[in-house]
Tab-separated table of C-alpha atoms and ligand atoms in Angstrom:
chain	number	residue	atom	x	y	z
A	1	MET	CA	8.131	-72.754	-4.675
A	2	PHE	CA	8.252	-73.796	-1.021
A	3	GLN	CA	11.317	-75.593	0.307
A	4	ASP	CA	9.783	-77.116	3.412
A	5	THR	CA	7.163	-79.811	3.756
A	6	ILE	CA	4.282	-79.271	6.141
A	7	ALA	CA	2.137	-81.735	8.071
A	8	GLY	CA	-1.068	-81.325	10.032
A	9	ILE	CA	-4.075	-83.191	11.350
A	10	ALA	CA	-6.873	-82.476	8.906
A	11	THR	CA	-9.775	-83.940	10.833
A	12	ALA	CA	-11.367	-82.678	14.029
A	13	MET	CA	-9.487	-83.769	17.113
A	14	GLY	CA	-11.305	-86.284	19.222
A	15	GLU	CA	-12.157	-89.917	19.035
A	16	GLY	CA	-13.580	-90.358	15.582
A	17	ALA	CA	-13.481	-93.522	13.532
A	18	ILE	CA	-10.614	-92.211	11.455
A	19	SER	CA	-8.268	-89.265	11.449
A	20	ILE	CA	-6.480	-87.848	8.462
A	21	ILE	CA	-2.983	-86.456	8.630
A	22	ARG	CA	-2.080	-84.371	5.642
A	23	VAL	CA	1.466	-83.849	4.412
A	24	SER	CA	2.282	-81.386	1.652
A	25	GLY	CA	5.501	-80.290	0.000
A	26	LYS	CA	8.287	-81.509	-2.202
A	27	ASP	CA	9.437	-84.136	0.327
A	28	ALA	CA	5.974	-85.328	1.334
A	29	ILE	CA	6.515	-88.777	-0.145
A	30	SER	CA	10.087	-89.356	1.016
A	31	ILE	CA	9.279	-88.156	4.549
A	32	THR	CA	6.317	-90.538	4.745
A	33	ASN	CA	8.530	-93.311	3.387
A	34	LYS	CA	10.670	-93.100	6.520
A	35	LEU	CA	7.723	-94.393	8.560
A	36	LEU	CA	7.002	-97.331	6.260
A	37	ASN	CA	9.793	-99.723	7.156
A	38	GLY	CA	11.360	-99.932	3.729
A	39	ARG	CA	8.301	-99.568	1.611
A	40	ASP	CA	8.611	-96.958	-1.151
A	41	LEU	CA	5.604	-94.781	-1.974
A	42	HIS	CA	7.529	-93.302	-4.886
A	43	LYS	CA	6.516	-96.481	-6.659
A	44	ALA	CA	2.833	-95.875	-6.019
A	45	GLN	CA	0.861	-94.308	-8.825
A	46	SER	CA	-0.473	-90.824	-8.286
A	47	HIS	CA	-3.962	-90.535	-6.880
A	48	THR	CA	-4.039	-94.002	-5.370
A	49	ILE	CA	-4.877	-95.226	-1.894
A	50	ASN	CA	-2.335	-97.594	-0.404
A	51	TYR	CA	-2.867	-99.989	2.468
A	52	GLY	CA	-0.074	-100.486	4.987
A	53	PHE	CA	1.419	-99.893	8.414
A	54	ILE	CA	3.139	-96.966	10.068
A	55	TYR	CA	6.250	-97.825	12.088
A	56	ASN	CA	8.322	-95.847	14.497
A	57	PRO	CA	11.606	-95.717	12.544
A	58	GLU	CA	13.704	-95.534	15.710
A	59	THR	CA	12.228	-98.474	17.590
A	60	GLY	CA	10.809	-100.409	14.659
A	61	GLU	CA	7.565	-100.690	16.616
A	62	LYS	CA	4.260	-100.812	14.711
A	63	VAL	CA	2.159	-97.682	15.341
A	64	ASP	CA	-1.012	-98.106	13.307
A	65	GLU	CA	-2.674	-99.747	10.344
A	66	VAL	CA	-3.375	-97.076	7.751
A	67	LEU	CA	-4.550	-96.121	4.275
A	68	ILE	CA	-2.254	-93.689	2.529
A	69	SER	CA	-3.373	-91.487	-0.339
A	70	VAL	CA	-0.569	-90.442	-2.636
A	71	MET	CA	-1.206	-87.437	-4.848
A	72	ARG	CA	1.558	-85.942	-6.924
A	73	ALA	CA	1.859	-82.321	-7.937
A	74	PRO	CA	0.362	-80.403	-9.559
A	75	ARG	CA	-3.150	-81.882	-9.479
A	76	THR	CA	-3.526	-81.691	-5.707
A	77	PHE	CA	-5.115	-79.376	-3.187
A	78	THR	CA	-1.897	-77.406	-2.643
A	79	ALA	CA	-0.470	-78.023	-6.123
A	80	GLU	CA	2.410	-79.768	-4.307
A	81	ASP	CA	2.992	-83.446	-3.612
A	82	VAL	CA	0.399	-84.412	-1.029
A	83	VAL	CA	0.211	-87.522	1.143
A	84	GLU	CA	-2.792	-88.161	3.332
A	85	ILE	CA	-2.575	-90.797	6.015
A	86	ASN	CA	-5.913	-92.204	7.161
A	87	CYS	CA	-5.292	-93.712	10.565
A	88	HIS	CA	-7.434	-94.966	13.415
A	89	GLY	CA	-9.108	-92.010	15.056
A	90	GLY	CA	-7.647	-91.942	18.534
A	91	ILE	CA	-5.980	-88.765	19.719
A	92	LEU	CA	-2.885	-90.628	20.845
A	93	VAL	CA	-2.300	-92.498	17.592
A	94	THR	CA	-2.969	-89.451	15.456
A	95	ASN	CA	-0.592	-87.293	17.436
A	96	LYS	CA	2.034	-90.028	17.442
A	97	ILE	CA	2.024	-90.265	13.651
A	98	LEU	CA	2.181	-86.487	13.296
A	99	GLU	CA	5.112	-86.463	15.712
A	100	LEU	CA	6.952	-89.126	13.719
A	101	LEU	CA	6.422	-87.124	10.536
A	102	LEU	CA	7.916	-84.079	12.239
A	103	VAL	CA	10.933	-86.079	13.393
A	104	ALA	CA	11.268	-87.376	9.824
A	105	GLY	CA	11.609	-83.816	8.508
A	106	ALA	CA	8.193	-82.223	8.134
A	107	ARG	CA	7.238	-78.978	9.826
A	108	VAL	CA	3.921	-78.604	11.618
A	109	ALA	CA	1.484	-76.583	9.496
A	110	ASP	CA	0.043	-73.287	10.686
A	111	PRO	CA	-3.738	-72.911	10.683
A	112	GLY	CA	-4.874	-72.503	7.081
A	113	GLU	CA	-1.392	-73.113	5.696
A	114	PHE	CA	-2.468	-75.826	3.252
A	115	THR	CA	-5.044	-73.477	1.788
A	116	LYS	CA	-2.520	-70.657	1.826
A	117	ARG	CA	-0.151	-72.797	-0.236
A	118	ALA	CA	-2.953	-73.607	-2.656
A	119	PHE	CA	-3.362	-69.877	-3.092
A	120	LEU	CA	0.326	-68.977	-3.257
A	121	ASN	CA	0.962	-71.818	-5.689
A	122	GLY	CA	-1.697	-70.319	-7.924
A	123	ARG	CA	-4.194	-73.145	-7.766
A	124	ILE	CA	-6.969	-70.979	-6.354
A	125	ASP	CA	-7.385	-67.246	-5.966
A	126	LEU	CA	-7.878	-65.563	-2.643
A	127	ALA	CA	-11.653	-65.269	-2.993
A	128	GLN	CA	-11.774	-69.031	-3.524
A	129	ALA	CA	-9.540	-69.637	-0.507
A	130	GLU	CA	-11.883	-67.568	1.586
A	131	SER	CA	-14.764	-69.690	0.303
A	132	ILE	CA	-13.061	-72.756	1.712
A	133	MET	CA	-13.141	-71.130	5.106
A	134	ASP	CA	-16.807	-70.319	4.558
A	135	ILE	CA	-17.529	-73.941	3.670
A	136	ILE	CA	-15.947	-75.047	6.925
A	137	HIS	CA	-18.006	-72.553	8.893
A	138	ALA	CA	-21.257	-72.858	6.928
A	139	LYS	CA	-24.281	-72.906	9.206
A	140	SER	CA	-27.040	-73.634	6.730
A	141	GLU	CA	-27.725	-75.175	3.335
A	142	GLN	CA	-27.769	-71.692	1.851
A	143	SER	CA	-24.507	-70.561	3.296
A	144	LEU	CA	-22.960	-73.820	2.193
A	145	SER	CA	-24.086	-73.514	-1.414
A	146	LEU	CA	-23.050	-69.888	-1.374
A	147	ALA	CA	-19.589	-70.921	-0.250
A	148	LEU	CA	-19.439	-73.714	-2.827
A	149	ASN	CA	-20.296	-71.206	-5.536
A	150	GLY	CA	-17.453	-69.097	-4.245
A	151	LEU	CA	-15.017	-71.981	-4.388
A	152	ASP	CA	-16.275	-72.676	-7.854
A	153	GLY	CA	-15.013	-69.187	-8.654
A	154	ARG	CA	-18.250	-67.387	-9.433
A	155	ILE	CA	-17.383	-64.160	-7.690
A	156	SER	CA	-13.867	-64.416	-9.014
A	157	ARG	CA	-15.136	-64.722	-12.588
A	158	LEU	CA	-17.337	-61.648	-12.256
A	159	ILE	CA	-14.476	-59.678	-10.765
A	160	LYS	CA	-12.105	-60.851	-13.482
A	161	GLU	CA	-14.603	-59.803	-16.147
A	162	MET	CA	-14.852	-56.339	-14.641
A	163	ARG	CA	-11.095	-56.083	-14.501
A	164	GLU	CA	-10.770	-57.035	-18.141
A	165	GLU	CA	-13.234	-54.371	-19.138
A	166	ILE	CA	-11.382	-51.829	-17.038
A	167	LEU	CA	-8.126	-52.929	-18.613
A	168	ASN	CA	-9.683	-52.277	-21.981
A	169	ILE	CA	-10.349	-48.698	-20.944
A	170	ILE	CA	-6.821	-48.327	-19.657
A	171	ALA	CA	-5.498	-49.665	-22.971
A	172	ASN	CA	-7.561	-47.095	-24.872
A	173	ILE	CA	-6.214	-44.320	-22.734
A	174	GLU	CA	-2.643	-45.522	-23.165
A	175	VAL	CA	-3.012	-45.677	-26.931
A	176	ASN	CA	-4.272	-42.168	-26.878
A	177	ILE	CA	-1.370	-40.982	-24.779
A	178	ASP	CA	1.193	-42.843	-26.872
A	179	TYR	CA	-0.169	-41.785	-30.258
A	180	PRO	CA	-0.982	-38.127	-29.986
A	181	GLU	CA	-2.038	-38.054	-33.644
A	182	TYR	CA	-5.406	-39.289	-32.359
A	183	ASP	CA	-5.528	-36.288	-30.160
A	184	ASP	CA	-9.226	-35.549	-30.020
A	185	VAL	CA	-9.102	-36.635	-26.425
A	186	GLU	CA	-12.395	-35.161	-25.519
A	187	GLU	CA	-14.245	-37.040	-28.206
A	188	MET	CA	-12.705	-40.323	-27.173
A	189	THR	CA	-13.600	-39.902	-23.520
A	190	SER	CA	-17.174	-38.944	-24.084
A	191	GLU	CA	-17.936	-41.282	-26.951
A	192	LEU	CA	-16.031	-44.371	-26.038
A	193	LEU	CA	-14.755	-44.417	-22.493
A	194	LEU	CA	-17.699	-42.919	-20.684
A	195	PRO	CA	-20.253	-45.495	-21.857
A	196	LEU	CA	-17.766	-48.293	-21.155
A	197	SER	CA	-17.178	-46.993	-17.665
A	198	MET	CA	-20.883	-46.605	-17.028
A	199	LYS	CA	-21.428	-50.185	-18.049
A	200	ILE	CA	-18.844	-51.445	-15.571
A	201	ARG	CA	-20.317	-49.184	-12.925
A	202	GLU	CA	-23.732	-50.806	-13.481
A	203	LYS	CA	-22.215	-54.254	-13.028
A	204	MET	CA	-20.540	-53.263	-9.794
A	205	ILE	CA	-23.734	-51.779	-8.426
A	206	LYS	CA	-25.686	-54.869	-9.397
A	207	LEU	CA	-23.252	-57.133	-7.611
A	208	LEU	CA	-23.223	-54.883	-4.551
A	209	GLU	CA	-26.991	-55.067	-4.440
A	210	THR	CA	-26.689	-58.778	-3.756
A	211	ALA	CA	-24.521	-58.108	-0.708
A	212	LYS	CA	-27.347	-57.664	1.768
A	213	THR	CA	-28.995	-60.923	0.818
A	214	GLY	CA	-25.606	-62.570	0.479
A	215	GLN	CA	-24.657	-61.702	4.017
A	216	ILE	CA	-27.995	-62.868	5.343
A	217	LEU	CA	-27.623	-66.170	3.529
A	218	ARG	CA	-24.108	-66.517	4.835
A	219	ASP	CA	-24.452	-65.429	8.442
A	220	GLY	CA	-28.173	-65.645	9.086
A	221	ILE	CA	-30.418	-62.916	10.415
A	222	LYS	CA	-29.360	-61.826	13.880
A	223	THR	CA	-32.586	-62.314	15.744
A	224	ALA	CA	-33.650	-61.579	19.298
A	225	ILE	CA	-36.822	-63.132	20.692
A	226	ILE	CA	-38.002	-60.929	23.500
A	227	GLY	CA	-41.018	-60.557	25.746
A	228	ARG	CA	-41.839	-60.731	29.410
A	229	PRO	CA	-41.948	-64.087	31.209
A	230	ASN	CA	-44.527	-66.679	30.208
A	231	VAL	CA	-45.720	-65.051	26.998
A	232	GLY	CA	-44.464	-68.028	24.992
A	233	LYS	CA	-40.919	-67.251	23.853
A	234	SER	CA	-39.566	-70.723	24.507
A	235	SER	CA	-42.619	-72.259	22.909
A	236	LEU	CA	-42.039	-70.128	19.836
A	237	LEU	CA	-38.430	-71.182	19.662
A	238	ASN	CA	-39.367	-74.837	20.018
A	239	GLN	CA	-42.063	-74.467	17.408
A	240	LEU	CA	-39.677	-72.853	14.952
A	241	MET	CA	-37.275	-75.675	15.490
A	242	ARG	CA	-39.697	-78.563	15.451
A	243	GLU	CA	-42.153	-77.481	12.806
A	244	GLU	CA	-39.621	-76.806	10.146
A	245	LYS	CA	-37.432	-79.691	11.156
A	246	ALA	CA	-34.860	-77.096	11.887
A	247	ILE	CA	-31.914	-78.065	13.940
A	248	VAL	CA	-29.922	-76.138	16.410
A	249	THR	CA	-26.636	-76.447	14.624
A	250	ASP	CA	-24.422	-74.586	16.977
A	251	ILE	CA	-24.966	-73.388	20.472
A	252	ALA	CA	-21.787	-72.032	21.852
A	253	GLY	CA	-21.397	-69.759	24.799
A	254	THR	CA	-19.536	-66.651	23.756
A	255	THR	CA	-19.708	-64.986	27.109
A	256	ARG	CA	-21.289	-66.421	30.198
A	257	ASP	CA	-24.618	-64.735	29.750
A	258	THR	CA	-24.982	-64.367	26.029
A	259	VAL	CA	-25.504	-67.504	24.036
A	260	GLU	CA	-25.999	-67.708	20.313
A	261	GLY	CA	-27.639	-70.445	18.350
A	262	TYR	CA	-28.492	-70.976	14.735
A	263	ILE	CA	-31.756	-72.375	13.544
A	264	ASN	CA	-32.661	-73.018	9.980
A	265	VAL	CA	-36.270	-72.237	9.337
A	266	GLY	CA	-37.800	-72.811	5.938
A	267	GLY	CA	-34.647	-71.816	4.100
A	268	LEU	CA	-33.836	-68.962	6.445
A	269	THR	CA	-31.081	-68.981	8.976
A	270	LEU	CA	-31.927	-67.184	12.154
A	271	ASN	CA	-28.916	-66.426	14.228
A	272	LEU	CA	-30.552	-66.254	17.629
A	273	ILE	CA	-29.122	-63.929	20.179
A	274	ASP	CA	-29.432	-64.833	23.827
A	275	THR	CA	-31.002	-68.209	23.392
A	276	ALA	CA	-30.080	-69.013	26.967
A	277	GLY	CA	-32.245	-66.222	28.282
A	278	ILE	CA	-35.132	-67.575	26.272
A	279	ARG	CA	-34.619	-71.152	27.262
A	280	GLU	CA	-34.571	-70.443	30.938
A	281	THR	CA	-37.969	-68.767	30.813
A	282	THR	CA	-36.418	-65.629	32.151
A	283	ASP	CA	-37.288	-62.183	31.111
A	284	ILE	CA	-34.565	-60.616	29.056
A	285	VAL	CA	-34.824	-57.143	30.556
A	286	GLU	CA	-34.965	-58.299	34.147
A	287	ALA	CA	-32.454	-61.079	33.882
A	288	ILE	CA	-29.659	-59.263	32.192
A	289	GLY	CA	-30.382	-55.632	32.870
A	290	VAL	CA	-31.617	-52.815	30.729
A	291	GLU	CA	-28.198	-51.779	29.412
A	292	LYS	CA	-27.285	-55.248	28.281
A	293	SER	CA	-30.637	-55.849	26.649
A	294	LYS	CA	-30.371	-52.531	24.844
A	295	LYS	CA	-27.059	-53.724	23.503
A	296	ILE	CA	-28.606	-56.993	22.360
A	297	LEU	CA	-31.448	-55.091	20.757
A	298	SER	CA	-29.042	-52.804	18.957
A	299	GLU	CA	-27.098	-55.767	17.605
A	300	ALA	CA	-30.208	-57.552	16.407
A	301	GLN	CA	-31.256	-57.228	12.769
A	302	LEU	CA	-34.660	-58.605	13.643
A	303	ILE	CA	-36.665	-58.565	16.829
A	304	LEU	CA	-39.488	-60.941	17.520
A	305	LEU	CA	-41.484	-59.329	20.301
A	306	VAL	CA	-43.924	-61.763	21.896
A	307	LEU	CA	-47.043	-60.541	23.692
A	308	ASN	CA	-49.714	-62.514	25.509
A	309	ASN	CA	-53.135	-62.112	23.898
A	310	ASN	CA	-54.749	-63.445	27.058
A	311	GLU	CA	-53.613	-60.615	29.329
A	312	PRO	CA	-53.843	-56.835	29.215
A	313	LEU	CA	-50.657	-55.021	28.239
A	314	THR	CA	-48.303	-54.440	31.144
A	315	ASP	CA	-45.842	-51.607	31.653
A	316	GLN	CA	-43.111	-53.971	30.635
A	317	ASP	CA	-44.888	-54.808	27.365
A	318	ARG	CA	-45.245	-51.113	26.638
A	319	GLN	CA	-41.608	-50.538	27.497
A	320	LEU	CA	-40.521	-53.264	25.077
A	321	LEU	CA	-42.845	-51.927	22.375
A	322	LYS	CA	-41.267	-48.517	22.737
A	323	LEU	CA	-37.721	-49.822	22.975
A	324	THR	CA	-38.061	-51.678	19.668
A	325	ASP	CA	-40.121	-49.059	17.915
A	326	GLU	CA	-37.513	-48.140	15.337
A	327	LYS	CA	-36.113	-51.593	14.749
A	328	LYS	CA	-36.997	-54.243	12.231
A	329	ARG	CA	-39.519	-55.959	14.395
A	330	ILE	CA	-42.344	-58.412	14.224
A	331	ILE	CA	-44.886	-58.305	17.008
A	332	ILE	CA	-46.316	-61.693	17.818
A	333	LEU	CA	-49.631	-61.833	19.569
A	334	ASN	CA	-49.451	-65.276	21.107
A	335	LYS	CA	-52.038	-67.485	22.839
A	336	THR	CA	-54.867	-66.599	20.461
A	337	ASP	CA	-56.519	-69.851	21.498
A	338	LEU	CA	-57.311	-68.099	24.773
A	339	GLU	CA	-59.694	-65.227	25.406
A	340	SER	CA	-58.408	-61.898	24.081
A	341	ASN	CA	-57.758	-59.427	26.877
A	342	ILE	CA	-55.060	-57.373	25.256
A	343	GLU	CA	-55.585	-53.828	23.948
A	344	ARG	CA	-55.242	-54.639	20.273
A	345	ASN	CA	-55.733	-51.040	19.168
A	346	GLU	CA	-52.509	-50.113	20.961
A	347	ILE	CA	-50.417	-52.613	19.045
A	348	PRO	CA	-49.169	-51.797	15.569
A	349	ASN	CA	-49.066	-54.585	12.918
A	350	TYR	CA	-49.022	-57.894	14.661
A	351	ILE	CA	-49.137	-61.539	13.741
A	352	GLU	CA	-51.441	-63.804	15.697
A	353	THR	CA	-50.101	-67.137	16.828
A	354	SER	CA	-51.112	-69.998	19.010
A	355	MET	CA	-48.348	-72.331	19.979
A	356	VAL	CA	-50.874	-74.742	21.369
A	357	LEU	CA	-52.899	-74.944	18.162
A	358	ASP	CA	-49.768	-74.635	16.057
A	359	GLU	CA	-51.099	-71.595	14.215
A	360	GLY	CA	-49.377	-68.598	12.705
A	361	ILE	CA	-45.837	-69.923	12.348
A	362	GLU	CA	-45.990	-69.991	8.574
A	363	LEU	CA	-47.290	-66.461	8.518
A	364	LEU	CA	-44.408	-65.450	10.716
A	365	GLU	CA	-41.871	-67.046	8.403
A	366	ASN	CA	-43.381	-65.365	5.392
A	367	SER	CA	-43.270	-61.978	7.090
A	368	ILE	CA	-39.601	-62.465	7.865
A	369	LYS	CA	-38.874	-63.352	4.261
A	370	GLU	CA	-40.834	-60.344	3.077
A	371	MET	CA	-39.149	-58.050	5.531
A	372	PHE	CA	-35.705	-59.062	4.274
A	373	GLU	CA	-36.791	-59.281	0.655
A	374	LEU	CA	-35.781	-62.905	0.485
A	375	GLY	CA	-38.455	-63.968	-1.964
A	376	GLU	CA	-36.261	-66.066	-4.222
A	377	ILE	CA	-33.554	-67.259	-1.879
A	378	GLY	CA	-34.066	-70.792	-3.008
A	379	SER	CA	-32.328	-69.949	-6.254
A	380	THR	CA	-28.679	-70.570	-5.650
A	381	ASP	CA	-28.005	-69.961	-9.351
A	382	MET	CA	-27.699	-66.361	-8.507
A	383	THR	CA	-24.299	-65.052	-7.550
A	384	TYR	CA	-24.262	-63.235	-4.260
A	385	ILE	CA	-21.351	-61.388	-2.819
A	386	SER	CA	-21.270	-62.175	0.881
A	387	ASN	CA	-17.745	-61.849	2.186
A	388	ALA	CA	-17.278	-58.595	4.087
A	389	ARG	CA	-13.783	-58.061	2.700
A	390	HIS	CA	-14.976	-58.480	-0.875
A	391	ILE	CA	-17.880	-56.127	-0.327
A	392	ALA	CA	-15.619	-53.442	1.132
A	393	LYS	CA	-13.177	-53.747	-1.775
A	394	LEU	CA	-15.921	-53.665	-4.361
A	395	LYS	CA	-17.314	-50.488	-2.797
A	396	GLN	CA	-13.857	-48.910	-2.901
A	397	ALA	CA	-13.416	-49.855	-6.539
A	398	LEU	CA	-16.814	-48.395	-7.347
A	399	THR	CA	-15.874	-45.108	-5.681
A	400	SER	CA	-12.705	-44.930	-7.754
A	401	LEU	CA	-14.568	-45.685	-10.945
A	402	GLU	CA	-17.142	-43.048	-10.125
A	403	ASP	CA	-14.375	-40.522	-9.541
A	404	ALA	CA	-13.088	-41.347	-13.006
A	405	ILE	CA	-16.563	-40.995	-14.489
A	406	GLU	CA	-16.989	-37.585	-12.877
A	407	ALA	CA	-13.587	-36.537	-14.186
A	408	MET	CA	-14.544	-37.646	-17.706
A	409	LYS	CA	-17.804	-35.773	-17.526
A	410	ILE	CA	-16.145	-32.488	-16.715
A	411	GLY	CA	-13.505	-33.073	-19.364
A	412	MET	CA	-10.498	-33.588	-17.132
A	413	LEU	CA	-7.202	-34.578	-18.699
A	414	VAL	CA	-7.245	-38.181	-19.677
A	415	ASP	CA	-4.207	-39.145	-17.636
A	416	MET	CA	-5.967	-37.819	-14.553
A	417	VAL	CA	-8.859	-40.107	-15.382
A	418	GLU	CA	-6.435	-42.950	-15.844
A	419	ILE	CA	-5.223	-42.742	-12.239
A	420	ASP	CA	-8.686	-43.461	-10.868
A	421	ILE	CA	-9.396	-46.166	-13.411
A	422	LYS	CA	-6.136	-47.912	-12.625
A	423	ASN	CA	-6.931	-47.669	-8.951
A	424	ALA	CA	-10.265	-49.422	-9.474
A	425	TRP	CA	-8.491	-52.174	-11.403
A	426	HIS	CA	-5.950	-52.542	-8.634
A	427	ILE	CA	-8.536	-52.736	-5.838
A	428	LEU	CA	-10.543	-55.395	-7.665
A	429	GLY	CA	-7.315	-57.365	-7.934
A	430	GLU	CA	-7.058	-57.408	-4.161
A	431	ILE	CA	-10.284	-59.394	-3.993
A	432	LEU	CA	-8.507	-62.084	-5.980
A	433	GLY	CA	-5.401	-61.714	-3.850
A	434	GLU	CA	-3.179	-59.832	-6.262
A	435	ASP	CA	-0.595	-57.506	-4.739
A	436	ILE	CA	-1.942	-58.272	-1.331
A	437	GLY	CA	0.373	-57.683	1.607
A	438	ASP	CA	1.919	-60.482	3.665
A	439	ALA	CA	0.432	-59.191	6.901
A	440	LEU	CA	-3.090	-59.313	5.526
A	441	LEU	CA	-2.524	-62.759	4.065
A	442	ASP	CA	-1.292	-64.064	7.394
A	443	GLU	CA	-4.297	-62.608	9.113
A	444	LEU	CA	-6.764	-64.078	6.628
A	445	PHE	CA	-5.306	-67.557	6.752
A	446	SER	CA	-4.818	-67.613	10.493
A	447	LYS	CA	-8.598	-67.695	10.843
A	448	PHE	CA	-8.638	-71.164	9.341
A	449	CYS	CA	-8.673	-74.313	11.374
A	450	LEU	CA	-5.530	-76.355	11.786
A	451	GLY	CA	-4.967	-78.868	9.020
A	452	LYS	CA	-6.946	-76.895	6.429
B	501	GDP	P1	-41.623	-67.814	27.970
B	501	GDP	O1	-41.411	-67.620	29.421
B	501	GDP	O2	-41.940	-66.536	27.285
B	501	GDP	O3	-40.513	-68.529	27.320
B	501	GDP	O4	-42.944	-68.713	27.818
B	501	GDP	P2	-43.064	-70.271	27.570
B	501	GDP	O5	-42.855	-70.604	26.145
B	501	GDP	O6	-42.237	-70.973	28.546
B	501	GDP	O7	-44.605	-70.489	27.848
B	501	GDP	C1	-45.210	-70.175	29.095
B	501	GDP	C2	-46.475	-70.960	29.254
B	501	GDP	O8	-47.441	-70.577	28.290
B	501	GDP	C3	-46.278	-72.452	29.057
B	501	GDP	O9	-47.086	-73.134	29.982
B	501	GDP	C4	-46.773	-72.701	27.644
B	501	GDP	O10	-47.293	-74.008	27.465
B	501	GDP	C5	-47.892	-71.704	27.528
B	501	GDP	N1	-48.112	-71.275	26.136
B	501	GDP	C6	-47.196	-70.885	25.231
B	501	GDP	N2	-47.807	-70.566	24.073
B	501	GDP	C7	-49.122	-70.753	24.244
B	501	GDP	C8	-50.279	-70.581	23.398
B	501	GDP	O11	-50.213	-70.189	22.243
B	501	GDP	N3	-51.490	-70.869	23.952
B	501	GDP	C9	-51.617	-71.284	25.222
B	501	GDP	N4	-52.838	-71.561	25.669
B	501	GDP	N5	-50.561	-71.487	26.039
B	501	GDP	C10	-49.334	-71.202	25.571
B	502	ZN	ZN1	-38.996	-69.281	28.073
């Protein structure tokens, strides 16, 4: 299908032990051959790893000692001939080999282009391609297994099933239109098509119900830990991390004063907002200003508000209590190992903790799980829909189907009904990447990393 052969560095750039340069396309093998000083990989069996050396064809100079995987179409990642060169991991060597491949006739791959080819060559559908991106960006065990299920085609299978059932309805309508001798249209719609449509509607709703949990599993719960200075925010964070052997998997500054970090706590991923503020023992409201903290609070799906049991409530405590009043919030009454001086009757529903005695953390975790109805998140057998694009499309398809159902109920002409039904079928197809526009495809795949 594609005339050109692409090449890209598939491993992270930096000084690793090895780097992998991937070449894909109809000339992948002959282009690589040009760097092998007469050796012919066409003679290698498919799906073998071959030891050898890369040479600069112009100077004859040896560039690196390598292992070369040869995989012939169609049983490869892109469904094209694929060669993967495992070289020593230095930036210089890796770039040099890529450069030589480009001189030998390959074109440098765009981000996500290998995966895009896998999709366009029909090896995976679009939902599966998007799962590959999710695997790369997975932040927790859950989001990883979710993504693996996606690559495995679970969502795709459910969507395909729905489409087949919709197609069945369309076929019934068409038969009715084509053979007017069965012209008791009304009877057919109410007795046959309506129950079928309702059944599909139920399936769509059921899958959509998994979206909330799916997105939480995928992206974590956006959490802000707030409280005035010295109440124990940093201690709480450390406790969450240490106690559950959680790891901070990613702390990357997005802007100078907002830092996000992910911690995995007992099967939950908390996507912490403004970790920097917490770490520096600074008070969120004072340090970054009321406007900014309001913004953080509005972005948060969960607020952990920490109060100090040992001291009476301050104005600032009251302000924070009020500010978070309507949010999903857990109030943490910390330092319960010390004398209680706080006005407990003024505080709604709180959890008592002592970071010193290591008490209350489990309770906290359980409340979070309860709050987000994550009772059975351990079970990855369930299929969750978690990709925002898929969710949006599924909602659209549901709306169309419901329009059709309404039309059936009031006895509209069957070809009017058919328009909405066909629309639902079409929209579901977009989840799988059917009839999807080039612009959207480019946008989706450009979010991938280079070499993927
Ligand atoms: P932050 O400013 O809100 O982040 O508060 P820190 O976590 O830095 O804690 C402030 C001080 O309170 C430190 O000296 C902690 O050791 C202490 N602290 C935190 N939690 C507790 C607790 O549960 N009991 C007692 N007694 N001290 C605590
Ligand atoms: Zn702190």
